[in-house]
PDB file of C-alpha atoms and ligand atoms in Angstrom:
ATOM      1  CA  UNK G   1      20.087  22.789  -1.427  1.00 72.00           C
ATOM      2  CA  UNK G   2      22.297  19.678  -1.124  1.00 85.00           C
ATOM      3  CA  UNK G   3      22.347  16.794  -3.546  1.00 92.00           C
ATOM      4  CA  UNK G   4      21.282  13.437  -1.749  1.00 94.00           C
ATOM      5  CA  UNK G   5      21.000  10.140  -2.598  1.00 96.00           C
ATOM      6  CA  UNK G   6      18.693   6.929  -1.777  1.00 97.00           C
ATOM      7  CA  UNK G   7      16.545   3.959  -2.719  1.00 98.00           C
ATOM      8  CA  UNK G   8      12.760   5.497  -4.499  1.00 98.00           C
ATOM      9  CA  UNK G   9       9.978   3.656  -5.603  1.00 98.00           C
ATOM     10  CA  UNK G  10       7.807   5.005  -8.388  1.00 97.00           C
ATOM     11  CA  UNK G  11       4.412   6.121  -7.142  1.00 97.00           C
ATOM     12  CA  UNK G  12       2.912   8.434  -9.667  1.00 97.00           C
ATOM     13  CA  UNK G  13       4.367  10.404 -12.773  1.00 95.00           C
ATOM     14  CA  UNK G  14       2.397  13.389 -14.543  1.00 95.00           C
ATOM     15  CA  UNK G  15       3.779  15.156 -17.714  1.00 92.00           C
ATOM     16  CA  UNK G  16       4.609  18.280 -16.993  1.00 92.00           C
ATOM     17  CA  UNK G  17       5.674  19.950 -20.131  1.00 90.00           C
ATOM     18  CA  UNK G  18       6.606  18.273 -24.095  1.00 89.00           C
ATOM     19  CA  UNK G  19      10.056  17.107 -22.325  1.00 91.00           C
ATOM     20  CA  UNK G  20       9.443  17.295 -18.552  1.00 92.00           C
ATOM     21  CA  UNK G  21       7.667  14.984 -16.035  1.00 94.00           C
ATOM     22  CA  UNK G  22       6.732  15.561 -12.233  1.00 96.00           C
ATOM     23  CA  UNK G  23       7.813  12.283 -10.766  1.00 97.00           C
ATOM     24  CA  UNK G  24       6.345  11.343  -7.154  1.00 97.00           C
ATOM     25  CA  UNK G  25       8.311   9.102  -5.032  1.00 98.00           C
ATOM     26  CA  UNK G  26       8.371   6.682  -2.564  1.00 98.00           C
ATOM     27  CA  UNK G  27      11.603   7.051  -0.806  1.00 98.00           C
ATOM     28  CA  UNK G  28      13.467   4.977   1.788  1.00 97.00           C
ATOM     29  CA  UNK G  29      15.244   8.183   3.552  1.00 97.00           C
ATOM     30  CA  UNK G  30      13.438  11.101   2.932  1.00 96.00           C
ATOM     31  CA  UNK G  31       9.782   9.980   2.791  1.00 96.00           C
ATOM     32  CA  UNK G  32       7.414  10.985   0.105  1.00 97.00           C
ATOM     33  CA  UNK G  33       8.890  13.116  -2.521  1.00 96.00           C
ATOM     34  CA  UNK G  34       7.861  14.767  -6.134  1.00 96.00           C
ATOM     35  CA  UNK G  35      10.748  15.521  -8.613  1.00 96.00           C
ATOM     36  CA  UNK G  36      11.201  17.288 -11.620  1.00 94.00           C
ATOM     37  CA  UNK G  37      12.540  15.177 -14.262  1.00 94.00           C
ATOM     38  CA  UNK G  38      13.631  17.250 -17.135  1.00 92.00           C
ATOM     39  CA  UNK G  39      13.891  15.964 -20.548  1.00 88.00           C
ATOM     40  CA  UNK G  40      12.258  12.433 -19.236  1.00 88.00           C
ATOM     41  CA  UNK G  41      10.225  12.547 -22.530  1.00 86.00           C
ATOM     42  CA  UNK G  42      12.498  13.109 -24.818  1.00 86.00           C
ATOM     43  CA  UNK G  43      13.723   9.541 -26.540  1.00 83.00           C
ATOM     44  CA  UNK G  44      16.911   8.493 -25.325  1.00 82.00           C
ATOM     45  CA  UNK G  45      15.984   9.722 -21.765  1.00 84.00           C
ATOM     46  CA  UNK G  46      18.895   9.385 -19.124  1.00 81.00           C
ATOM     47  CA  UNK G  47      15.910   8.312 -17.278  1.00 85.00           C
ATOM     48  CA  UNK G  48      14.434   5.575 -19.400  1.00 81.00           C
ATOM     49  CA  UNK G  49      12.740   2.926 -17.782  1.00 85.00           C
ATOM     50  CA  UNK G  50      13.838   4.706 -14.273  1.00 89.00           C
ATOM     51  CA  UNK G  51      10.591   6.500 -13.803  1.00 90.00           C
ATOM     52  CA  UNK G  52       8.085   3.669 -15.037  1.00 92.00           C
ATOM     53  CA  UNK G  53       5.706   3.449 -12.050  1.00 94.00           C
ATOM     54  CA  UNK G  54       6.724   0.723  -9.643  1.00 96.00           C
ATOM     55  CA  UNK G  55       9.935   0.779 -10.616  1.00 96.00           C
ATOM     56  CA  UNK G  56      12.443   0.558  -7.567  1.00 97.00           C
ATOM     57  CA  UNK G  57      15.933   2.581  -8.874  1.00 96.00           C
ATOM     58  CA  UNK G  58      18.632   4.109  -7.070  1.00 96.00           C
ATOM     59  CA  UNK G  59      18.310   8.028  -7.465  1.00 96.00           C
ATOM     60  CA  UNK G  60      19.951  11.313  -7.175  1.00 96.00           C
ATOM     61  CA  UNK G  61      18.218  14.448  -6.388  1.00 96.00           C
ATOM     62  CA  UNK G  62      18.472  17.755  -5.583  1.00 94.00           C
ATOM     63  CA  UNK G  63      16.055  18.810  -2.241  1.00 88.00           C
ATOM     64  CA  UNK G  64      14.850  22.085  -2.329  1.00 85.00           C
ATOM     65  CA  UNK G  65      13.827  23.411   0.813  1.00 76.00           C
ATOM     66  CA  UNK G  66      10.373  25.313   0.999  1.00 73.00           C
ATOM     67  CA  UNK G  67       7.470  24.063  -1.485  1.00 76.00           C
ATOM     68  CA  UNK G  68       9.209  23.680  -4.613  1.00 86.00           C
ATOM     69  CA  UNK G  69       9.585  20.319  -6.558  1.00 93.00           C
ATOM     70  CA  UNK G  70      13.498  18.587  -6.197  1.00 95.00           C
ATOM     71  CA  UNK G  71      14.902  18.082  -9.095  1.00 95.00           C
ATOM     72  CA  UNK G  72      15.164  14.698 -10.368  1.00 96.00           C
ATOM     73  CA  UNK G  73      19.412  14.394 -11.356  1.00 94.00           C
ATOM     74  CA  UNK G  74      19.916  10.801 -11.983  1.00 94.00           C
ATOM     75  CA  UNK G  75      17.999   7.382 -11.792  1.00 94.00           C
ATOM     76  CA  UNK G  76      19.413   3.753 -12.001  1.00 94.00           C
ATOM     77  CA  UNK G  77      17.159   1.056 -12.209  1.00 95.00           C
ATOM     78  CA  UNK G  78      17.544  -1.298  -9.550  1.00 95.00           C
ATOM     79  CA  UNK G  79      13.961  -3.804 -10.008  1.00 94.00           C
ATOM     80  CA  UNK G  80      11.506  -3.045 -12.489  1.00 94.00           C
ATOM     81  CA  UNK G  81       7.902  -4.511 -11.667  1.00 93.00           C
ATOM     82  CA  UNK G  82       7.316  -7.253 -13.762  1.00 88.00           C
ATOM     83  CA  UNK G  83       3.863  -8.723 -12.702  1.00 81.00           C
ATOM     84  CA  UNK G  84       2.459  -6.411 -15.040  1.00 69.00           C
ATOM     85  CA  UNK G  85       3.872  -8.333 -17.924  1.00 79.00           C
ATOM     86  CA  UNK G  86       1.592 -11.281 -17.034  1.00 84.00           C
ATOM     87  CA  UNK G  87      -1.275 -10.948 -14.899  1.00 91.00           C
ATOM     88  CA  UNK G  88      -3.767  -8.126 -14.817  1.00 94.00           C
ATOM     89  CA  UNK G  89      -5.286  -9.163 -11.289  1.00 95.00           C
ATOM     90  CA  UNK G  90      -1.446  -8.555  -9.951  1.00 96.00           C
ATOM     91  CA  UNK G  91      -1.077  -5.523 -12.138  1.00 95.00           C
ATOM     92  CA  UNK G  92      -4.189  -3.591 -10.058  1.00 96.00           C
ATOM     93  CA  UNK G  93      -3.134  -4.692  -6.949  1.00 97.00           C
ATOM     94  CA  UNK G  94       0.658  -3.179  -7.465  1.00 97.00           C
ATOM     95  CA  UNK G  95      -1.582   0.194  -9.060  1.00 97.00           C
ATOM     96  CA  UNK G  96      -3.248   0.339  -5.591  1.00 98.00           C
ATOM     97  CA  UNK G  97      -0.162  -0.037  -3.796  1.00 98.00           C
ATOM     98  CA  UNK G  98       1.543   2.770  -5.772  1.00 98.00           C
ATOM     99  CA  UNK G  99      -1.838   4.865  -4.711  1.00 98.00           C
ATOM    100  CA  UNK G 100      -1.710   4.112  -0.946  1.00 98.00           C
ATOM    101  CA  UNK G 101       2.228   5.257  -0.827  1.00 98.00           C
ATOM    102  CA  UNK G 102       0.940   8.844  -2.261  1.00 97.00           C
ATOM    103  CA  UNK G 103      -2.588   8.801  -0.376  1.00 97.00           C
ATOM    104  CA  UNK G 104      -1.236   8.004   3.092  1.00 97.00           C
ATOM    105  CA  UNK G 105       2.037   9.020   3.523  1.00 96.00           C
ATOM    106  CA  UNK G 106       3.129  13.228   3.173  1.00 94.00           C
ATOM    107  CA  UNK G 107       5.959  14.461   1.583  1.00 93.00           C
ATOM    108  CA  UNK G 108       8.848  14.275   3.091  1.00 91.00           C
ATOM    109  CA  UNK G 109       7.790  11.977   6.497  1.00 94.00           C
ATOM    110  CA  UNK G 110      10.889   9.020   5.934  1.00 95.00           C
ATOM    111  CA  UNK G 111       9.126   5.580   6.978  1.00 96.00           C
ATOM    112  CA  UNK G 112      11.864   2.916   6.586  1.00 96.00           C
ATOM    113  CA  UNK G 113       9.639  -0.017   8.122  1.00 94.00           C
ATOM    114  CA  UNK G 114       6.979   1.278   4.905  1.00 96.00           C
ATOM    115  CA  UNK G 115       9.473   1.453   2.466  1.00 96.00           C
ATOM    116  CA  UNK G 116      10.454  -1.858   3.275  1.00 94.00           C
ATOM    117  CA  UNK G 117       7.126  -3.376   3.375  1.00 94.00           C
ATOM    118  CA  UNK G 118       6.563  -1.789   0.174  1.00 96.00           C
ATOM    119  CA  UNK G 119       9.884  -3.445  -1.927  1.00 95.00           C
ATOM    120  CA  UNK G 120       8.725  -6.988  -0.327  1.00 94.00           C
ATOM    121  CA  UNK G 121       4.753  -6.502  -1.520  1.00 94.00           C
ATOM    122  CA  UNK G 122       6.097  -5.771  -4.986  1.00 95.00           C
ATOM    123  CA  UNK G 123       8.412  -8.694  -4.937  1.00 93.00           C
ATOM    124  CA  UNK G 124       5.344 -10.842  -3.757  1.00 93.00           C
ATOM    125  CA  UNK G 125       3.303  -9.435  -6.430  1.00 94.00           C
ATOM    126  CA  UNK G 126       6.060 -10.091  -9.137  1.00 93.00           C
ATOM    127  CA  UNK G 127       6.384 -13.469  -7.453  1.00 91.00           C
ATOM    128  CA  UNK G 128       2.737 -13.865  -8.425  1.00 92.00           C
ATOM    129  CA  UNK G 129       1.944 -14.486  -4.770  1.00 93.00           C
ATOM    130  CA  UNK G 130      -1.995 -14.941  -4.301  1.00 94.00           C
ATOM    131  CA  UNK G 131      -2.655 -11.095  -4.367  1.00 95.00           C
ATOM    132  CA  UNK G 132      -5.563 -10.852  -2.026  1.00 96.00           C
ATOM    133  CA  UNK G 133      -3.394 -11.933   0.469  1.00 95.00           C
ATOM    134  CA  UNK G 134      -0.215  -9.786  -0.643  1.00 95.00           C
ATOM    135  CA  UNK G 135      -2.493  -6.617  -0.583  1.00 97.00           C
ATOM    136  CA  UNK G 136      -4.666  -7.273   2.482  1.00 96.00           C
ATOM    137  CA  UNK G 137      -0.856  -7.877   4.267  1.00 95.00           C
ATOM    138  CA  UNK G 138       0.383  -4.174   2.812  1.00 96.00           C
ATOM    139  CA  UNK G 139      -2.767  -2.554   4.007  1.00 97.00           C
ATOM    140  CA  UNK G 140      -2.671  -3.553   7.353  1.00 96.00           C
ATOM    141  CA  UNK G 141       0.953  -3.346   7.664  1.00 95.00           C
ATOM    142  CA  UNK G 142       1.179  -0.162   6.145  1.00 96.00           C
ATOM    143  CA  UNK G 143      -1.852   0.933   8.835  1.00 96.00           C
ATOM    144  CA  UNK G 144       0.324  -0.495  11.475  1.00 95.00           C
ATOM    145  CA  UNK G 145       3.765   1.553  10.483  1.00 95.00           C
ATOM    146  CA  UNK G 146       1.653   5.188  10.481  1.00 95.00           C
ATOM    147  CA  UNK G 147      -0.249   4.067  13.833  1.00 95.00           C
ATOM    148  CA  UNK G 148      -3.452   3.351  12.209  1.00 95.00           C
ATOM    149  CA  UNK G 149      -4.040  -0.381  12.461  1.00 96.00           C
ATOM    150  CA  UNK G 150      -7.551  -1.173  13.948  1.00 97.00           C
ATOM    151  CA  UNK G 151      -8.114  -2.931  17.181  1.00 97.00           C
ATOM    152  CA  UNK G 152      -8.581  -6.913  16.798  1.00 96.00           C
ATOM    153  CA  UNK G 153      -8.227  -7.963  20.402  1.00 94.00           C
ATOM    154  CA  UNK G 154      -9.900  -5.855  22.446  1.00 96.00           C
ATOM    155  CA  UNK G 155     -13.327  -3.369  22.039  1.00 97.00           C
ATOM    156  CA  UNK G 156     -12.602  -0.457  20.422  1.00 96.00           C
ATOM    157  CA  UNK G 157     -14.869   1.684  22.321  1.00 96.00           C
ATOM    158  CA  UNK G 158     -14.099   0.604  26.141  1.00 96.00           C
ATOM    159  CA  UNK G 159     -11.438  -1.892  25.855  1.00 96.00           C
ATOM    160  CA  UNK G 160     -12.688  -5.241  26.770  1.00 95.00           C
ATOM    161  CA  UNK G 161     -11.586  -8.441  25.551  1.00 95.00           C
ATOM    162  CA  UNK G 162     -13.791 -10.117  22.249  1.00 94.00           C
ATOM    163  CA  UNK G 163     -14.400 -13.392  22.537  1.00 91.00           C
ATOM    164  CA  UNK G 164     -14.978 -15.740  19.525  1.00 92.00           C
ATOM    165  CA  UNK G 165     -18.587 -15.128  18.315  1.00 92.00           C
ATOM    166  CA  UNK G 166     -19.898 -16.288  14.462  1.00 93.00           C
ATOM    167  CA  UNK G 167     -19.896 -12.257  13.576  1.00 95.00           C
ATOM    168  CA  UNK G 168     -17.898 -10.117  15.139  1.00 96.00           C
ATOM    169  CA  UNK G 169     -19.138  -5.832  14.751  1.00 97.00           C
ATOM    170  CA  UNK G 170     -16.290  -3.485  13.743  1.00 97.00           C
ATOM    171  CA  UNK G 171     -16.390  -0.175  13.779  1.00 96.00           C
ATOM    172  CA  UNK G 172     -15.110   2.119  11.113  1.00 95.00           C
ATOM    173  CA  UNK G 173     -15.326   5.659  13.329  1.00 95.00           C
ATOM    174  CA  UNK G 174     -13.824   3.161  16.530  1.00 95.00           C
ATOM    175  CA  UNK G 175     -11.112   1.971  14.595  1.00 95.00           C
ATOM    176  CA  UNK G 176     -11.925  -2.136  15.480  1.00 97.00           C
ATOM    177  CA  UNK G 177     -13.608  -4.884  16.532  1.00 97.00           C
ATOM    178  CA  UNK G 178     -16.465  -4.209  19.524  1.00 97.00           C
ATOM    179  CA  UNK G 179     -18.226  -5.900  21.800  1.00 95.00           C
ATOM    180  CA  UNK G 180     -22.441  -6.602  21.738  1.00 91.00           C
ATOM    181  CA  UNK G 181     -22.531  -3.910  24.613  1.00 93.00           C
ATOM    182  CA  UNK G 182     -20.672  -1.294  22.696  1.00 94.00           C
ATOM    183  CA  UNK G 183     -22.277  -1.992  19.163  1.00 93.00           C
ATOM    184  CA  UNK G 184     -25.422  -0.586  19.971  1.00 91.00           C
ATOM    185  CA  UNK G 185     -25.954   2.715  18.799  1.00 86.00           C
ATOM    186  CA  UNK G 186     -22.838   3.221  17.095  1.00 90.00           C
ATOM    187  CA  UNK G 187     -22.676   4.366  13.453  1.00 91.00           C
ATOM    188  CA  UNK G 188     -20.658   3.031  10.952  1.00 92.00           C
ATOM    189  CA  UNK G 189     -20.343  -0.900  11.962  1.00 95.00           C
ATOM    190  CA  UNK G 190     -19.926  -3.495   9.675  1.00 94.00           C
ATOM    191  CA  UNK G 191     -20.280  -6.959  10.689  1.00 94.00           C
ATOM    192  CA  UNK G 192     -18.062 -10.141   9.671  1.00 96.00           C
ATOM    193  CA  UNK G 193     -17.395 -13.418  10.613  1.00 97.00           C
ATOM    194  CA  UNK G 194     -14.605 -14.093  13.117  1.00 97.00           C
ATOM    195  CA  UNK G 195     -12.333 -16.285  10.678  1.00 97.00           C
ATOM    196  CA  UNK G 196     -11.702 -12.488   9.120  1.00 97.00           C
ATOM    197  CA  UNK G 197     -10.743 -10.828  12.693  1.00 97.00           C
ATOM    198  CA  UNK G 198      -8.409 -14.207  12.533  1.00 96.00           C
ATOM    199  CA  UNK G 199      -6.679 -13.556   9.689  1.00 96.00           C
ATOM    200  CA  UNK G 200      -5.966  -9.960   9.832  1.00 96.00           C
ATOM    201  CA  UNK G 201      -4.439 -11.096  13.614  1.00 95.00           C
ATOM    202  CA  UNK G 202      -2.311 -13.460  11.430  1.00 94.00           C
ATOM    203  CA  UNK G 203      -1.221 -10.984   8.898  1.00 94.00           C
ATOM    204  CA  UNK G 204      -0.166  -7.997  11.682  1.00 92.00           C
ATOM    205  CA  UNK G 205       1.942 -10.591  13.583  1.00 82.00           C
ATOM    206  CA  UNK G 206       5.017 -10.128  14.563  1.00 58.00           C
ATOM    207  CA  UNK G 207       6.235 -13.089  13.132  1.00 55.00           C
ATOM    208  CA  UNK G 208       5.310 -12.281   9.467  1.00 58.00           C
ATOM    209  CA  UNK G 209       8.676 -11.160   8.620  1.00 64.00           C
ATOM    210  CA  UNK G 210       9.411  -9.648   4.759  1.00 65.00           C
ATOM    211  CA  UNK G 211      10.541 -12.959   3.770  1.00 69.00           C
ATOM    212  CA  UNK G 212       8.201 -14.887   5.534  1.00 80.00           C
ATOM    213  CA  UNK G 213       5.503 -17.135   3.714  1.00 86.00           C
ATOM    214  CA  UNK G 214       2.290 -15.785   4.106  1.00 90.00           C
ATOM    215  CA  UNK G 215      -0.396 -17.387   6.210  1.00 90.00           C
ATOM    216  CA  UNK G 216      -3.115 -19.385   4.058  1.00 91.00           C
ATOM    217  CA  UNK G 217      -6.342 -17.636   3.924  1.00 93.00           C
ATOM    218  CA  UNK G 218      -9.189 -18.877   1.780  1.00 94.00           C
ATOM    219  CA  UNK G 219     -10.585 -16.956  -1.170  1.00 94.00           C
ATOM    220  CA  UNK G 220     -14.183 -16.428   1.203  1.00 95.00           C
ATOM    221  CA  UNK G 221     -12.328 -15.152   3.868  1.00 96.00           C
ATOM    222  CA  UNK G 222     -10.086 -12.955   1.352  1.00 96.00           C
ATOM    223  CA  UNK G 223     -13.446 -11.670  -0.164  1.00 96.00           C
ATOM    224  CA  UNK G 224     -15.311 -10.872   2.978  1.00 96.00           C
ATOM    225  CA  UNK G 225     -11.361  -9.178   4.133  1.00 97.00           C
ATOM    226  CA  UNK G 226     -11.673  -7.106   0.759  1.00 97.00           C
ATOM    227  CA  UNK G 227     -14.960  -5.607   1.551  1.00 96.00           C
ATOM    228  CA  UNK G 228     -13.881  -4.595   5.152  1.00 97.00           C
ATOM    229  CA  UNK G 229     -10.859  -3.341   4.059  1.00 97.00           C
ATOM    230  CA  UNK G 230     -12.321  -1.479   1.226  1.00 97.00           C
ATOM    231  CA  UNK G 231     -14.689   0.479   3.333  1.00 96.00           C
ATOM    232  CA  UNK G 232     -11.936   1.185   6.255  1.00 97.00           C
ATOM    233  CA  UNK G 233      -9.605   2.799   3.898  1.00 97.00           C
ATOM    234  CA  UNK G 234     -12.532   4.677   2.330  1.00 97.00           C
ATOM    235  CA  UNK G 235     -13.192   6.002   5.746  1.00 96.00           C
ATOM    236  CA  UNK G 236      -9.395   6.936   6.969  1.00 96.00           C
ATOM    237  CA  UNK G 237      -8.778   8.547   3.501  1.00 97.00           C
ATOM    238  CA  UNK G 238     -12.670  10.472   3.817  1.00 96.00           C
ATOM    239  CA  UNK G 239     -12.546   9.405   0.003  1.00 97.00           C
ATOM    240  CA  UNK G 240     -12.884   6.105  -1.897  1.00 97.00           C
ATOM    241  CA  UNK G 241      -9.171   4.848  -3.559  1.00 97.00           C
ATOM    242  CA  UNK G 242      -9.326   5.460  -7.026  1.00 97.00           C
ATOM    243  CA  UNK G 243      -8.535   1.387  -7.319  1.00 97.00           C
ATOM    244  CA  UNK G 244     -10.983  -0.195  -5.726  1.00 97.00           C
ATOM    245  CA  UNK G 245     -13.680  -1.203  -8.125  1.00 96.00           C
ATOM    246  CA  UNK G 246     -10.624  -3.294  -9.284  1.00 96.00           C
ATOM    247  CA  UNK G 247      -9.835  -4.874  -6.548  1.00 96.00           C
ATOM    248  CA  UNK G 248     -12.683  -7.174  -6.708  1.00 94.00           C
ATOM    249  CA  UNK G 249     -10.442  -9.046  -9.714  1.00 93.00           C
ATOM    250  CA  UNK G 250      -8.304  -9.911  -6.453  1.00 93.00           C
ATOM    251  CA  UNK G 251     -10.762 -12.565  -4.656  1.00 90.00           C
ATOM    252  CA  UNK G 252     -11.012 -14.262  -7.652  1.00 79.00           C
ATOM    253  CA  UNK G 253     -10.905 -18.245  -7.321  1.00 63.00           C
ATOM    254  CA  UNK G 254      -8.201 -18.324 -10.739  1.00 62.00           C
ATOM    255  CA  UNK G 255      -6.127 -15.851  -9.406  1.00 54.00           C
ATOM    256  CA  UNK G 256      -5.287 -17.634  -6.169  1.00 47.00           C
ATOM    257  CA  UNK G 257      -2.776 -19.853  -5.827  1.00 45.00           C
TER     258      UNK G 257
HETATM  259 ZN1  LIG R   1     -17.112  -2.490  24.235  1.00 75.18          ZN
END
């Protein structure tokens, strides 16, 4: 057992006894990882505000090897996430994040690029950033870092090149876009209009760095995104994110800015 320390995002926290909480963690070293806190409910925590979900804090722990929990030895908060404070549509979409980090990731798989991608979609959302976009950027991101992303260029099924049409087939079991040959008799496709294939193109580009503005994509396309997206993550997870029927708060006109 050795005592390590790094940067840990707050993903999900269940009470585990009258004084004790398991804490899970998004971590930028070691992955995924769920914690023991002891005496986290007791008032006048040395955790505090340290394990509040979405909050980013600097942490010491103790790794056990095998499948029992680390132990949770000291937190300092670094960011606490402040969008929920003021906007509920923001609030969700930092929820869903928080779900996504435990849903996709394992314990103990270290992404950097994801923990990264993470810390900036929480600034965004405390930033109060349109979230549609924010969210639809983490998804696809996120899909990218764990080698998941769909294919938008080419047919998923044999590889040719997709021209600009007015709806454009995409395959959930595929993984992407596909052409009129390959649509027929697949199962699974959903159909949307090509500005969508255009602006997930625009949010997986390489030149959307963290600190980058976001490309401008309007609340139709962001709606018609949400439904595609919705159903895709559905399919990768093989069950529907707990989140979801909130999402739809997202797309919004009065949330956008
Ligand atoms: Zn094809």
């Amino acid at each position: 057992m050795a005592i390590e320390k790094t940067d840990a995002i707050v993903i999900r926290v269940v009470e585990f006894s009258e004084s004790s909480c398991v804490v899970t963690m998004f971590t930028r070293d070691f992955g995924k990882i769920a914690a023991m806190a002891k005496g986290a409910r007791r008032p006048k925590s040395a955790f505090e505000s340290a394990i509040d979900l979405l909050t980013t804090s600097r942490i010491l722990f103790l790794h056990k090897s095998s499948d029992s929990l680390d132990l949770l030895t000291e937190a300092k908060v670094q960011r606490r996430f402040r969008a929920s404070d003021s906007s509920l549509p923001h609030l969700y979409a930092g929820y869903y994040v928080a779900e996504l980090l435990a849903s996709l990731t394992d314990l103990g798989d270290p992404h950097t690029d994801l923990y990264d991608l993470a810390q900036d979609t929480i600034c965004r959302l405390d930033d109060m950033q349109n979230p549609a976009t924010v969210i639809a950027r983490f998804e696809l991101n996120a899909l990218r870092f764990l080698g998941l992303l769909p294919t938008l260029d080419h047919c998923s099924s044999c590889g040719l090149k997709v021209s600009e049409n007015r709806r454009i087939p995409f395959g959930q079991i595929t993984g992407g876009i596909l052409c009129q040959g390959c649509r027929r008799g697949q199962a699974q496709v959903v159909s949307v209009t090509w500005p969508v294939i255009v602006g997930m193109r625009q949010l997986v580009a390489a030149d959307v760095g963290l600190s980058a503005d976001l490309p401008e994509i309007s609340t139709t396309v962001n709606g018609e995104l949400r439904g595609l997206m919705n159903n895709y993550m559905s399919h990768l997870l093989g069950k529907r994110p707990r989140m979801i029927p909130f999402l739809g708060m997202l797309v919004q006109p009065s949330v956008c800015s």
